[in-house]
Amino acid sequence: MERQRRIPEATVARLPVYLRTLLDVQTDGVTTISSERLAELAGVNAAKVRKDLSYLGSFGTRGVGYDVDHLLVQMSRELGLTRDWPVAIVGVGNLGAALANYGGFGDRGFPVAALIDADPTKVGTTLGGHTIRHLDDLPAVVNELGIAIGIIATPAAGAQEVADRLVAAGVTSILNFAPAVVTVPEQATLRKVDLALELQVLSFYGQRDSIGSSLREELGVSAESTNSGA
Amino acid sequence: MERQRRIPEATVARLPVYLRTLLDVQTDGVTTISSERLAELAGVNAAKVRKDLSYLGSFGTRGVGYDVDHLLVQMSRELGLTRDWPVAIVGVGNLGAALANYGGFGDRGFPVAALIDADPTKVGTTLGGHTIRHLDDLPAVVNELGIAIGIIATPAAGAQEVADRLVAAGVTSILNFAPAVVTVPEQATLRKVDLALELQVLSFYGQRDSIGSSLREELGVSAESTNSGA
DNA sequence: CCGACCTTGTTCTCTTGTTCACAAAGTGCC
DNA sequence: GGCACTTTGTGAACAAGAGAACAAGGTCGG
């Protein structure tokens, strides 16, 4: 009987939410948690929680719930959080600098290990304890520091080239902040954070609501409406 | 024959990508574009592009393609980008300050109109041309400045309260950067940007790849692997 | 004016994801 | 030890989304 190790993408994206929730309740001294409670705290459906957790092969106890510590161990292991993943930030402009200074990464297993930029006037300067290296040095930097994840924080125009260079240097996990469509070969994993997109989506639903409410004002009808996201 | 005005959520999230792509090609002087080409530039499937665009009721011309200008007008209208959406950033820490200074919002119809914080030592100070106001002033600020969108950039602990206050003040579009689960009433729209989550998802797939490649090394097999996101 | 060619719009099928509902399994009181 | 109660794990129904395929509609050269 072979282990069914194919975790759906949607589930993978929820595991970090469960993880964070579990860390919270663990801090509060909770040792056991039901799918119902976890669902409530994580903002999802209880059945979904159970199904998601079942992919981990992690067993809860019927009539009781899940052991928080055990679940955390399983989940951390599955997510690969038992080791550090050194991150390189490419593009030290406004956003890149903010990310470099953020600091919220290191304690969570994603230490910022390198800052990269293509601007010669920036190269050599220091930020948050790191000397900015030139984009051309990327392969060396990746090698020296064991970079596992690349964060693209360049303007849109440079994003694809940076992605290509990252992949060429052996970095197969990339997080793109640039407002541009970037593609990577199948071996690599790319995720994106797109501020403008998020705002425009909000605009879309906001407009709906506005139309709705002005209509409602006119008609004197009570509200009812859209929800999405989180 | 009633207009079929229900645009799927997945489509809504792609419209901004098409929009950006179309603006790019428009700059290059392109006046007509086929679904095939648009799909290539936007990194999606051509059939998906056609289906998405058909929701706009926007007609292309068979044998020719879509008129870029016309498509842009339709799309901007549908996304509600014909007006400005003043944004309030709540939480002027590292991230909040970076967002305030970013500036990439204003020119795209999302002017940062207010900065809010709960820390009395920050209130009254100026950043990027805005005086930081106290969280308690939120209702007044929203009213005065016509705030349409709230960005939560506080620590996790304060996020839910800020969301509640935003909604209470009449802001129904919220973008949450705090690493916390936040819920809003149905009338409101919430979207989230979760750095830690993205990195952990990359970690998950990265680990797979690593396992895969060490396995491949051992076995001398050629590569094949996971891709997700963008 | 016709025919070859192109590209859209849409239907159909398949896959992925969500939710319900319930049997199986364990706890703890009496 | 047995029984009432709780909660998991999962099968099955349902919903949403992706992609292939193709007919309908339009262009353009001759």
Short mmCIF file of C-alpha atoms (C1' of nucleotides) in Angstrom, two decimals:
data_model
loop_
_atom_site.label_atom_id
_atom_site.label_comp_id
_atom_site.label_asym_id
_atom_site.label_seq_id
_atom_site.Cartn_x
_atom_site.Cartn_y
_atom_site.Cartn_z
CA MET A 1 0.00 0.00 0.00
CA GLU A 2 1.88 3.00 -1.31
CA ARG A 3 1.75 6.34 0.46
CA GLN A 4 -0.37 8.86 -1.36
CA ARG A 5 2.08 11.73 -1.35
CA ARG A 6 0.53 14.09 -3.82
CA ILE A 7 -0.50 17.20 -1.92
CA PRO A 8 -2.85 19.45 -3.90
CA GLU A 9 -1.60 22.93 -4.60
CA ALA A 10 -4.54 24.52 -2.81
CA THR A 11 -3.68 22.54 0.27
CA VAL A 12 -0.03 23.53 0.13
CA ALA A 13 -1.08 27.18 0.15
CA ARG A 14 -3.15 26.61 3.28
CA LEU A 15 -0.56 24.73 5.29
CA PRO A 16 1.33 27.91 6.23
CA VAL A 17 -1.91 29.36 7.56
CA TYR A 18 -2.50 26.33 9.73
CA LEU A 19 1.12 26.44 10.82
CA ARG A 20 0.85 30.02 11.96
CA THR A 21 -2.42 29.35 13.72
CA LEU A 22 -0.99 26.36 15.50
CA LEU A 23 2.03 28.32 16.66
CA ASP A 24 -0.34 30.89 18.09
CA VAL A 25 -2.39 28.42 20.07
CA GLN A 26 0.72 26.57 21.16
CA THR A 27 1.96 29.81 22.69
CA ASP A 28 -1.29 29.97 24.61
CA GLY A 29 -0.57 26.56 26.05
CA VAL A 30 -3.13 24.68 24.00
CA THR A 31 -2.02 21.09 23.42
CA THR A 32 -4.95 19.66 21.51
CA ILE A 33 -7.13 21.20 18.87
CA SER A 34 -10.16 20.04 16.93
CA SER A 35 -10.58 20.56 13.21
CA GLU A 36 -13.56 22.73 14.02
CA ARG A 37 -11.56 25.09 16.18
CA LEU A 38 -8.58 25.15 13.85
CA ALA A 39 -10.90 25.90 10.97
CA GLU A 40 -12.43 28.79 12.84
CA LEU A 41 -9.05 30.28 13.67
CA ALA A 42 -7.69 29.73 10.18
CA GLY A 43 -10.79 31.11 8.53
CA VAL A 44 -11.68 28.00 6.55
CA ASN A 45 -14.14 25.14 6.52
CA ALA A 46 -13.66 22.31 9.02
CA ALA A 47 -13.98 19.57 6.43
CA LYS A 48 -11.28 21.26 4.42
CA VAL A 49 -9.00 21.28 7.42
CA ARG A 50 -9.51 17.58 7.99
CA LYS A 51 -8.92 16.74 4.37
CA ASP A 52 -5.85 18.96 4.20
CA LEU A 53 -4.38 17.41 7.32
CA SER A 54 -5.12 13.94 6.07
CA TYR A 55 -2.71 14.56 3.22
CA LEU A 56 0.04 14.90 5.78
CA GLY A 57 -0.75 11.39 6.89
CA SER A 58 -0.85 13.05 10.27
CA PHE A 59 -3.30 11.30 12.49
CA GLY A 60 -5.60 13.07 14.83
CA THR A 61 -7.43 11.17 17.53
CA ARG A 62 -11.11 10.65 16.98
CA GLY A 63 -13.17 12.04 19.76
CA VAL A 64 -10.27 14.28 20.80
CA GLY A 65 -8.68 16.21 17.99
CA TYR A 66 -5.12 16.83 16.87
CA ASP A 67 -2.05 17.07 19.03
CA VAL A 68 -0.72 20.55 18.42
CA ASP A 69 2.95 19.75 18.86
CA HIS A 70 2.80 16.68 16.69
CA LEU A 71 0.93 18.54 14.00
CA LEU A 72 3.52 21.31 14.05
CA VAL A 73 6.35 18.86 13.64
CA GLN A 74 4.66 17.07 10.76
CA MET A 75 3.76 20.28 9.05
CA SER A 76 7.17 21.87 9.42
CA ARG A 77 8.75 18.79 8.01
CA GLU A 78 6.37 18.66 5.09
CA LEU A 79 6.90 22.34 4.31
CA GLY A 80 10.65 21.92 4.50
CA LEU A 81 10.99 24.27 7.42
CA THR A 82 13.46 22.09 9.28
CA ARG A 83 16.27 23.84 7.50
CA ASP A 84 17.07 27.42 6.54
CA TRP A 85 16.48 28.71 3.07
CA PRO A 86 18.91 31.55 2.39
CA VAL A 87 17.31 34.29 0.33
CA ALA A 88 18.84 36.70 -2.15
CA ILE A 89 17.05 39.94 -2.84
CA VAL A 90 17.66 41.19 -6.34
CA GLY A 91 16.96 44.87 -6.86
CA VAL A 92 17.70 47.12 -3.93
CA GLY A 93 15.35 49.99 -4.66
CA ASN A 94 12.54 51.12 -2.45
CA LEU A 95 10.92 47.76 -2.10
CA GLY A 96 14.08 45.70 -2.05
CA ALA A 97 15.56 47.88 0.67
CA ALA A 98 12.39 47.62 2.71
CA LEU A 99 12.44 43.87 2.44
CA ALA A 100 16.10 43.78 3.38
CA ASN A 101 15.43 45.84 6.48
CA TYR A 102 12.26 44.03 7.34
CA GLY A 103 13.97 41.34 9.36
CA GLY A 104 10.84 39.31 9.75
CA PHE A 105 12.34 36.64 7.53
CA GLY A 106 15.42 35.50 9.36
CA ASP A 107 13.67 34.27 12.47
CA ARG A 108 11.32 32.28 10.32
CA GLY A 109 13.93 30.31 8.47
CA PHE A 110 14.46 32.57 5.51
CA PRO A 111 17.56 34.61 6.27
CA VAL A 112 18.40 37.34 3.83
CA ALA A 113 21.83 36.21 2.78
CA ALA A 114 22.59 38.53 -0.11
CA LEU A 115 21.57 41.75 -1.79
CA ILE A 116 22.06 42.12 -5.50
CA ASP A 117 21.72 45.09 -7.82
CA ALA A 118 22.74 46.02 -11.31
CA ASP A 119 23.43 49.66 -10.51
CA PRO A 120 27.21 50.15 -10.13
CA THR A 121 26.68 53.09 -7.78
CA LYS A 122 24.83 50.82 -5.36
CA VAL A 123 27.19 47.88 -5.59
CA GLY A 124 29.61 47.90 -2.67
CA THR A 125 27.38 49.91 -0.38
CA THR A 126 25.99 48.27 2.72
CA LEU A 127 22.43 47.79 3.82
CA GLY A 128 21.16 45.91 6.82
CA GLY A 129 24.56 44.33 7.33
CA HIS A 130 24.95 43.16 3.76
CA THR A 131 27.20 44.53 1.08
CA ILE A 132 25.36 44.87 -2.19
CA ARG A 133 26.83 42.68 -4.89
CA HIS A 134 26.58 43.09 -8.62
CA LEU A 135 24.10 41.13 -10.67
CA ASP A 136 26.98 39.70 -12.69
CA ASP A 137 28.28 38.07 -9.53
CA LEU A 138 25.05 36.16 -9.07
CA PRO A 139 26.42 32.70 -9.84
CA ALA A 140 29.27 33.18 -7.38
CA VAL A 141 26.97 34.60 -4.71
CA VAL A 142 24.54 31.74 -5.09
CA ASN A 143 27.34 29.26 -4.75
CA GLU A 144 29.13 30.88 -1.83
CA LEU A 145 26.06 31.47 0.24
CA GLY A 146 23.88 28.57 -0.78
CA ILE A 147 21.09 30.79 -1.98
CA ALA A 148 17.88 28.77 -2.28
CA ILE A 149 15.35 31.47 -3.02
CA GLY A 150 15.52 34.56 -5.18
CA ILE A 151 13.32 37.57 -4.60
CA ILE A 152 12.88 39.83 -7.59
CA ALA A 153 12.35 43.42 -6.49
CA THR A 154 13.49 45.16 -9.64
CA PRO A 155 11.48 47.39 -11.96
CA ALA A 156 9.27 45.48 -14.36
CA ALA A 157 11.64 45.85 -17.26
CA GLY A 158 14.41 43.83 -15.66
CA ALA A 159 12.35 41.12 -14.05
CA GLN A 160 12.47 38.44 -16.73
CA GLU A 161 16.20 38.77 -17.18
CA VAL A 162 16.79 38.50 -13.46
CA ALA A 163 14.59 35.41 -13.33
CA ASP A 164 16.56 33.85 -16.17
CA ARG A 165 19.82 34.61 -14.44
CA LEU A 166 18.59 33.22 -11.15
CA VAL A 167 17.56 29.99 -12.79
CA ALA A 168 20.83 29.82 -14.68
CA ALA A 169 22.66 30.24 -11.39
CA GLY A 170 20.73 27.31 -9.96
CA VAL A 171 18.05 29.09 -7.98
CA THR A 172 14.80 27.34 -8.72
CA SER A 173 12.53 29.07 -6.22
CA ILE A 174 11.60 32.61 -7.12
CA LEU A 175 9.30 35.18 -5.62
CA ASN A 176 8.50 38.00 -8.02
CA PHE A 177 7.45 41.43 -6.77
CA ALA A 178 7.94 43.17 -10.08
CA PRO A 179 4.76 44.14 -11.91
CA ALA A 180 5.57 42.04 -14.93
CA VAL A 181 4.76 38.65 -16.31
CA VAL A 182 7.70 36.38 -15.70
CA THR A 183 8.02 32.81 -16.85
CA VAL A 184 10.43 30.16 -15.71
CA PRO A 185 11.25 26.68 -16.91
CA GLU A 186 9.25 23.83 -15.49
CA GLN A 187 11.95 22.80 -13.06
CA ALA A 188 11.59 26.09 -11.25
CA THR A 189 8.83 27.38 -9.01
CA LEU A 190 7.66 30.93 -9.38
CA ARG A 191 5.23 32.79 -7.20
CA LYS A 192 4.28 36.38 -7.47
CA VAL A 193 3.18 39.21 -5.23
CA ASP A 194 1.44 41.83 -7.28
CA LEU A 195 0.38 44.97 -5.45
CA ALA A 196 -1.19 46.71 -8.42
CA LEU A 197 -3.18 43.60 -9.21
CA GLU A 198 -4.52 43.36 -5.68
CA LEU A 199 -5.57 46.98 -5.68
CA GLN A 200 -7.24 46.65 -9.04
CA VAL A 201 -9.15 43.61 -7.92
CA LEU A 202 -10.30 45.56 -4.89
CA SER A 203 -11.29 48.35 -7.22
CA PHE A 204 -13.39 45.93 -9.21
CA TYR A 205 -15.34 44.67 -6.24
CA GLY A 206 -15.40 48.13 -4.68
CA GLN A 207 -17.02 49.53 -7.77
CA ARG A 208 -19.63 46.84 -7.62
CA ASP A 209 -20.38 47.76 -4.05
CA SER A 210 -20.54 51.45 -4.89
CA ILE A 211 -22.92 50.84 -7.71
CA GLY A 212 -24.83 48.59 -5.42
CA SER A 213 -25.04 51.09 -2.61
CA SER A 214 -26.02 54.04 -4.73
CA LEU A 215 -28.65 51.81 -6.23
CA ARG A 216 -29.68 50.73 -2.78
CA GLU A 217 -29.87 54.34 -1.66
CA GLU A 218 -32.16 55.11 -4.54
CA LEU A 219 -34.30 52.10 -3.96
CA GLY A 220 -34.09 52.00 -0.21
CA VAL A 221 -33.16 48.35 -0.28
CA SER A 222 -30.99 46.61 2.29
CA ALA A 223 -27.47 45.44 1.56
CA GLU A 224 -26.16 42.16 0.25
CA SER A 225 -22.86 41.65 -1.45
CA THR A 226 -19.58 40.29 -2.70
CA ASN A 227 -16.75 38.81 -0.80
CA SER A 228 -13.57 37.26 -2.05
CA GLY A 229 -9.98 36.58 -1.24
CA ALA A 230 -8.72 35.52 2.18
CA MET B 1 -31.99 38.83 -23.36
CA GLU B 2 -30.33 39.82 -20.12
CA ARG B 3 -26.66 40.69 -19.94
CA GLN B 4 -24.62 37.98 -18.33
CA ARG B 5 -22.69 40.16 -15.90
CA ARG B 6 -21.23 37.63 -13.55
CA ILE B 7 -17.47 37.70 -13.98
CA PRO B 8 -15.72 34.71 -12.38
CA GLU B 9 -13.26 35.51 -9.65
CA ALA B 10 -10.42 33.85 -11.51
CA THR B 11 -11.10 36.09 -14.48
CA VAL B 12 -11.19 39.22 -12.34
CA ALA B 13 -7.74 38.37 -11.06
CA ARG B 14 -6.41 38.07 -14.60
CA LEU B 15 -7.88 41.29 -15.95
CA PRO B 16 -5.16 43.43 -14.35
CA VAL B 17 -2.55 41.27 -16.05
CA TYR B 18 -4.17 41.78 -19.43
CA LEU B 19 -4.49 45.46 -18.69
CA ARG B 20 -0.82 45.82 -17.96
CA THR B 21 0.12 43.82 -21.02
CA LEU B 22 -2.14 45.89 -23.23
CA LEU B 23 -0.65 49.12 -21.90
CA ASP B 24 2.76 47.77 -22.77
CA VAL B 25 1.91 46.89 -26.33
CA GLN B 26 -0.03 50.13 -26.75
CA THR B 27 3.15 52.00 -25.87
CA ASP B 28 4.87 50.09 -28.63
CA GLY B 29 2.30 51.38 -31.08
CA VAL B 30 0.41 48.13 -31.48
CA THR B 31 -3.25 48.78 -32.30
CA THR B 32 -4.59 45.25 -32.75
CA ILE B 33 -3.79 42.08 -30.89
CA SER B 34 -4.88 38.47 -31.21
CA SER B 35 -5.86 36.32 -28.28
CA GLU B 36 -2.90 34.14 -29.13
CA ARG B 37 -0.41 36.97 -28.81
CA LEU B 38 -2.03 38.44 -25.74
CA ALA B 39 -2.01 35.02 -24.14
CA GLU B 40 1.67 34.63 -24.83
CA LEU B 41 2.51 38.01 -23.33
CA ALA B 42 0.27 37.49 -20.33
CA GLY B 43 1.56 34.00 -19.72
CA VAL B 44 -1.76 32.23 -20.05
CA ASN B 45 -3.69 30.01 -22.42
CA ALA B 46 -5.27 31.61 -25.51
CA ALA B 47 -8.66 30.02 -24.98
CA LYS B 48 -8.67 31.41 -21.47
CA VAL B 49 -7.96 34.89 -22.81
CA ARG B 50 -10.86 34.68 -25.22
CA LYS B 51 -13.20 33.40 -22.57
CA ASP B 52 -12.10 36.06 -20.11
CA LEU B 53 -12.52 38.83 -22.63
CA SER B 54 -15.92 37.55 -23.66
CA TYR B 55 -17.15 38.28 -20.13
CA LEU B 56 -16.44 41.93 -20.79
CA GLY B 57 -18.89 41.75 -23.65
CA SER B 58 -16.02 43.33 -25.47
CA PHE B 59 -16.05 42.19 -29.05
CA GLY B 60 -13.00 41.33 -30.97
CA THR B 61 -13.14 40.97 -34.72
CA ARG B 62 -12.91 37.47 -36.08
CA GLY B 63 -10.07 37.07 -38.45
CA VAL B 64 -8.36 40.13 -37.00
CA GLY B 65 -8.18 40.22 -33.24
CA TYR B 66 -8.95 42.81 -30.59
CA ASP B 67 -8.58 46.55 -30.86
CA VAL B 68 -6.09 47.45 -28.16
CA ASP B 69 -7.50 50.88 -27.34
CA HIS B 70 -11.06 49.65 -27.19
CA LEU B 71 -10.08 46.73 -25.00
CA LEU B 72 -8.25 49.05 -22.64
CA VAL B 73 -11.26 51.31 -22.30
CA GLN B 74 -13.61 48.40 -21.65
CA MET B 75 -11.27 46.83 -19.18
CA SER B 76 -10.55 50.02 -17.27
CA ARG B 77 -14.23 50.67 -16.98
CA GLU B 78 -14.97 47.17 -15.80
CA LEU B 79 -12.19 47.31 -13.21
CA GLY B 80 -13.39 50.66 -11.98
CA LEU B 81 -10.18 52.43 -12.95
CA THR B 82 -11.92 55.46 -14.40
CA ARG B 83 -11.82 57.10 -11.01
CA ASP B 84 -9.26 57.36 -8.21
CA TRP B 85 -9.44 55.17 -5.16
CA PRO B 86 -7.83 56.97 -2.25
CA VAL B 87 -5.90 54.62 -0.02
CA ALA B 88 -5.19 54.79 3.69
CA ILE B 89 -2.22 52.92 5.04
CA VAL B 90 -2.73 51.75 8.58
CA GLY B 91 0.43 50.95 10.45
CA VAL B 92 3.47 53.02 9.62
CA GLY B 93 6.21 50.62 10.56
CA ASN B 94 8.83 49.25 8.24
CA LEU B 95 6.41 47.96 5.66
CA GLY B 96 3.88 50.75 5.97
CA ALA B 97 6.56 53.37 5.53
CA ALA B 98 7.96 51.58 2.52
CA LEU B 99 4.54 51.45 0.94
CA ALA B 100 3.97 55.12 1.71
CA ASN B 101 7.23 56.05 0.02
CA TYR B 102 6.77 53.68 -2.84
CA GLY B 103 4.82 56.13 -4.94
CA GLY B 104 3.97 53.58 -7.56
CA PHE B 105 0.35 53.76 -6.50
CA GLY B 106 -0.63 57.32 -7.17
CA ASP B 107 0.03 57.31 -10.88
CA ARG B 108 -2.06 54.19 -11.18
CA GLY B 109 -5.18 55.55 -9.61
CA PHE B 110 -4.55 54.60 -6.03
CA PRO B 111 -3.20 57.71 -4.33
CA VAL B 112 -2.03 57.27 -0.79
CA ALA B 113 -4.29 59.79 0.92
CA ALA B 114 -3.64 59.08 4.57
CA LEU B 115 -1.29 57.40 6.99
CA ILE B 116 -2.62 56.03 10.23
CA ASP B 117 -0.91 54.63 13.29
CA ALA B 118 -1.81 53.84 16.86
CA ASP B 119 1.55 54.87 18.29
CA PRO B 120 1.24 58.37 19.85
CA THR B 121 4.91 59.07 19.21
CA LYS B 122 4.37 58.60 15.49
CA VAL B 123 1.14 60.54 15.24
CA GLY B 124 1.79 64.06 14.02
CA THR B 125 5.04 63.26 12.28
CA THR B 126 5.24 63.53 8.53
CA LEU B 127 6.14 60.93 5.96
CA GLY B 128 6.06 61.26 2.21
CA GLY B 129 4.07 64.45 2.48
CA HIS B 130 1.46 63.05 4.83
CA THR B 131 0.98 63.74 8.49
CA ILE B 132 0.37 60.54 10.39
CA ARG B 133 -3.03 60.52 12.03
CA HIS B 134 -4.17 58.49 15.01
CA LEU B 135 -6.15 55.31 14.57
CA ASP B 136 -8.93 56.83 16.64
CA ASP B 137 -9.36 59.50 13.97
CA LEU B 138 -10.05 56.87 11.35
CA PRO B 139 -13.75 57.67 10.84
CA ALA B 140 -12.97 61.36 10.37
CA VAL B 141 -10.05 60.64 8.05
CA VAL B 142 -12.14 58.30 5.94
CA ASN B 143 -14.84 60.89 5.67
CA GLU B 144 -12.63 63.88 4.96
CA LEU B 145 -10.50 62.20 2.36
CA GLY B 146 -12.94 59.80 0.84
CA ILE B 147 -10.84 56.77 1.66
CA ALA B 148 -11.95 53.81 -0.45
CA ILE B 149 -9.29 51.25 0.37
CA GLY B 150 -7.53 50.41 3.59
CA ILE B 151 -4.13 48.78 3.68
CA ILE B 152 -3.29 46.97 6.87
CA ALA B 153 0.44 47.06 7.54
CA THR B 154 0.37 46.55 11.29
CA PRO B 155 1.82 43.68 13.29
CA ALA B 156 -0.33 40.56 13.28
CA ALA B 157 -1.80 41.25 16.69
CA GLY B 158 -3.55 44.43 15.64
CA ALA B 159 -4.76 43.37 12.23
CA GLN B 160 -8.25 42.17 13.05
CA GLU B 161 -9.05 45.21 15.13
CA VAL B 162 -7.87 47.52 12.38
CA ALA B 163 -9.99 45.64 9.88
CA ASP B 164 -13.01 45.97 12.12
CA ARG B 165 -12.41 49.67 12.52
CA LEU B 166 -11.95 50.18 8.81
CA VAL B 167 -15.21 48.46 8.07
CA ALA B 168 -16.94 50.40 10.83
CA ALA B 169 -15.63 53.59 9.26
CA GLY B 170 -17.13 52.59 5.95
CA VAL B 171 -14.09 51.21 4.17
CA THR B 172 -15.16 47.99 2.51
CA SER B 173 -12.05 47.21 0.48
CA ILE B 174 -9.12 46.01 2.49
CA LEU B 175 -5.68 44.74 1.61
CA ASN B 176 -4.04 42.90 4.48
CA PHE B 177 -0.26 42.61 4.73
CA ALA B 178 -0.24 41.46 8.33
CA PRO B 179 0.61 37.80 8.86
CA ALA B 180 -2.69 37.02 10.49
CA VAL B 181 -6.05 35.61 9.55
CA VAL B 182 -8.48 38.48 9.24
CA THR B 183 -12.16 38.18 8.54
CA VAL B 184 -14.58 40.84 7.41
CA PRO B 185 -18.34 40.93 7.00
CA GLU B 186 -19.77 39.84 3.71
CA GLN B 187 -20.28 43.38 2.48
CA ALA B 188 -16.56 43.96 2.51
CA THR B 189 -13.83 42.62 0.26
CA LEU B 190 -10.59 41.46 1.76
CA ARG B 191 -7.47 40.41 -0.04
CA LYS B 192 -4.20 39.46 1.51
CA VAL B 193 -0.53 39.61 0.70
CA ASP B 194 1.33 37.10 2.77
CA LEU B 195 5.09 37.07 2.46
CA ALA B 196 5.73 34.29 4.92
CA LEU B 197 3.16 32.13 3.19
CA GLU B 198 4.75 32.65 -0.20
CA LEU B 199 8.18 31.77 1.11
CA GLN B 200 6.88 28.68 2.84
CA VAL B 201 5.16 27.52 -0.30
CA LEU B 202 8.42 28.00 -2.17
CA SER B 203 10.12 26.04 0.58
CA PHE B 204 7.67 23.20 0.06
CA TYR B 205 8.30 22.92 -3.64
CA GLY B 206 11.99 23.66 -3.20
CA GLN B 207 12.32 20.78 -0.81
CA ARG B 208 10.61 18.51 -3.30
CA ASP B 209 13.07 19.59 -5.94
CA SER B 210 15.99 19.06 -3.61
CA ILE B 211 14.83 15.60 -2.70
CA GLY B 212 14.21 15.02 -6.35
CA SER B 213 17.64 16.13 -7.42
CA SER B 214 19.56 14.24 -4.77
CA LEU B 215 17.52 11.23 -5.76
CA ARG B 216 18.23 11.96 -9.38
CA GLU B 217 21.92 12.30 -8.64
CA GLU B 218 21.90 8.91 -7.00
CA LEU B 219 19.95 7.32 -9.74
CA GLY B 220 21.39 9.25 -12.64
CA VAL B 221 17.95 10.07 -13.95
CA SER B 222 17.03 13.21 -15.86
CA ALA B 223 14.94 16.00 -14.37
CA GLU B 224 11.21 16.53 -14.36
CA SER B 225 9.30 18.61 -11.90
CA THR B 226 6.83 20.92 -10.23
CA ASN B 227 5.73 24.34 -11.20
CA SER B 228 3.08 26.55 -9.68
CA GLY B 229 1.93 30.09 -9.22
CA ALA B 230 2.21 32.80 -11.86
"C1'" DC C 1 -17.70 38.51 -56.15
"C1'" DC C 2 -15.43 34.37 -54.53
"C1'" DG C 3 -12.54 31.44 -52.03
"C1'" DA C 4 -8.64 30.74 -48.93
"C1'" DC C 5 -7.36 32.06 -44.61
"C1'" DC C 6 -7.55 33.71 -39.99
"C1'" DT C 7 -9.34 34.50 -35.35
"C1'" DT C 8 -13.10 34.85 -32.36
"C1'" DG C 9 -16.81 33.04 -29.33
"C1'" DT C 10 -18.62 29.05 -27.28
"C1'" DT C 11 -19.67 24.28 -26.26
"C1'" DC C 12 -17.97 20.18 -24.17
"C1'" DT C 13 -14.96 17.53 -21.47
"C1'" DC C 14 -11.72 16.97 -17.88
"C1'" DT C 15 -9.46 18.25 -13.77
"C1'" DT C 16 -9.20 20.45 -9.46
"C1'" DG C 17 -11.17 22.04 -5.42
"C1'" DT C 18 -15.01 22.48 -1.93
"C1'" DT C 19 -18.54 20.91 0.96
"C1'" DC C 20 -21.70 17.63 2.91
"C1'" DA C 21 -22.76 13.72 5.33
"C1'" DC C 22 -21.80 9.67 7.73
"C1'" DA C 23 -19.47 5.52 9.35
"C1'" DA C 24 -15.53 4.38 12.17
"C1'" DA C 25 -13.00 5.10 16.20
"C1'" DG C 26 -11.82 6.77 20.35
"C1'" DT C 27 -12.98 8.99 25.28
"C1'" DG C 28 -14.83 9.16 29.72
"C1'" DC C 29 -18.71 8.90 32.89
"C1'" DC C 30 -21.31 5.72 35.58
"C1'" DG D 1 -17.69 -2.92 30.91
"C1'" DG D 2 -21.11 -0.44 28.48
"C1'" DC D 3 -23.21 3.62 26.62
"C1'" DA D 4 -23.57 8.34 25.26
"C1'" DC D 5 -20.84 11.66 23.21
"C1'" DT D 6 -17.27 13.68 20.45
"C1'" DT D 7 -14.40 14.10 16.53
"C1'" DT D 8 -11.84 12.18 12.77
"C1'" DG D 9 -11.25 10.40 8.04
"C1'" DT D 10 -13.26 9.77 3.67
"C1'" DG D 11 -16.69 8.74 -0.04
"C1'" DA D 12 -19.66 11.09 -2.94
"C1'" DA D 13 -22.06 15.08 -4.71
"C1'" DC D 14 -21.33 19.56 -6.29
"C1'" DA D 15 -19.04 23.77 -8.10
"C1'" DA D 16 -15.47 26.21 -10.39
"C1'" DG D 17 -11.94 26.52 -13.60
"C1'" DA D 18 -8.92 25.06 -17.52
"C1'" DG D 19 -8.22 23.63 -22.05
"C1'" DA D 20 -9.37 21.43 -26.58
"C1'" DA D 21 -11.91 21.71 -30.45
"C1'" DC D 22 -14.78 23.60 -33.74
"C1'" DA D 23 -18.41 26.33 -36.02
"C1'" DA D 24 -19.45 31.05 -37.09
"C1'" DG D 25 -18.03 35.19 -38.81
"C1'" DG D 26 -15.04 38.29 -40.77
"C1'" DT D 27 -10.77 39.86 -43.83
"C1'" DC D 28 -8.24 40.20 -47.95
"C1'" DG D 29 -6.13 38.99 -52.38
"C1'" DG D 30 -7.30 38.16 -56.90
#
